[in-house]
């Protein structure tokens, strides 16, 4: 869960920079951050098998790569990640109870 939340936090930084903009493409700084998010995702997958399985099952890495420089695609990715965090929290909280 903490690895997923760290990735989500990186995406939230990009989202906060992009949500008030009206351009159709991501800013250069956001593109750099998106690249770092992709690299960090791969890194976390290499560190832990559960993370790798989760990223593979959710196709998260494919979606990150698919954003390109399209701002709307990134916003959709962010909301998808938000839903993944909420689902993961709910699902595992239910298992522990």
XYZ file of C-alpha atoms in Angstrom:
97
model
C 0.000 0.000 0.000
C 2.768 2.460 0.821
C 4.407 1.947 -2.579
C 1.104 2.597 -4.325
C 0.520 5.698 -2.236
C 4.012 6.980 -3.071
C 3.314 6.580 -6.790
C -0.057 8.259 -6.311
C 1.634 11.126 -4.495
C 3.978 11.664 -7.436
C 0.967 11.712 -9.784
C -0.844 14.135 -7.461
C 2.026 16.607 -7.770
C 1.616 16.569 -11.533
C -2.158 16.795 -11.240
C -1.945 19.839 -8.984
C 0.243 21.596 -11.539
C -1.978 20.645 -14.476
C -5.542 20.897 -13.208
C -5.733 24.676 -13.514
C -4.099 24.854 -16.927
C -6.186 24.922 -20.096
C -3.604 23.830 -22.678
C -4.131 20.477 -24.344
C -0.555 19.338 -23.706
C 1.357 18.805 -20.485
C 3.948 21.366 -19.479
C 7.615 20.480 -19.863
C 8.000 20.168 -16.093
C 4.993 17.847 -15.896
C 6.423 15.720 -18.706
C 9.656 15.355 -16.724
C 7.702 14.391 -13.618
C 5.659 11.888 -15.618
C 8.889 10.308 -16.846
C 10.084 10.084 -13.236
C 6.764 8.482 -12.270
C 7.243 5.858 -14.973
C 10.827 5.183 -13.872
C 9.802 4.969 -10.221
C 7.018 2.535 -11.121
C 9.493 0.257 -12.899
C 11.908 0.559 -9.972
C 9.251 -0.416 -7.431
C 8.205 -3.358 -9.609
C 11.787 -4.585 -9.586
C 12.010 -4.350 -5.817
C 8.919 -6.318 -4.879
C 6.983 -9.060 -6.670
C 3.602 -8.033 -5.210
C 4.037 -4.534 -6.579
C 5.035 -5.937 -9.954
C 1.967 -8.170 -10.031
C -0.313 -5.285 -9.056
C 1.129 -2.984 -11.738
C 0.829 -5.756 -14.309
C -2.752 -6.632 -13.329
C -3.876 -2.992 -13.414
C -1.859 -2.164 -16.563
C -0.649 0.930 -14.746
C 2.684 1.134 -16.542
C 0.990 0.848 -19.935
C -1.376 3.666 -19.034
C 1.473 5.871 -17.840
C 3.337 5.273 -21.107
C 0.151 5.924 -23.076
C -0.285 9.442 -21.728
C 2.399 10.911 -23.975
C 2.061 14.678 -23.623
C -1.751 14.706 -23.664
C -3.063 16.597 -20.648
C -6.533 15.012 -20.754
C -5.015 11.522 -20.861
C -2.965 12.351 -17.788
C -6.036 13.618 -15.923
C -7.798 10.334 -16.711
C -4.732 8.398 -15.529
C -4.716 10.344 -12.273
C -8.364 9.549 -11.590
C -7.669 5.893 -12.378
C -4.801 5.890 -9.875
C -7.054 7.582 -7.330
C -9.606 4.789 -7.787
C -6.887 2.134 -7.476
C -5.739 3.580 -4.145
C -9.309 3.714 -2.841
C -10.043 0.170 -4.021
C -6.820 -1.172 -2.571
C -7.503 0.502 0.759
C -11.062 -0.807 0.901
C -10.199 -4.318 -0.265
C -7.313 -4.853 2.132
C -9.052 -3.124 5.021
C -11.945 -5.568 4.583
C -9.520 -8.523 4.550
C -7.904 -7.424 7.803
C -11.235 -6.956 9.601
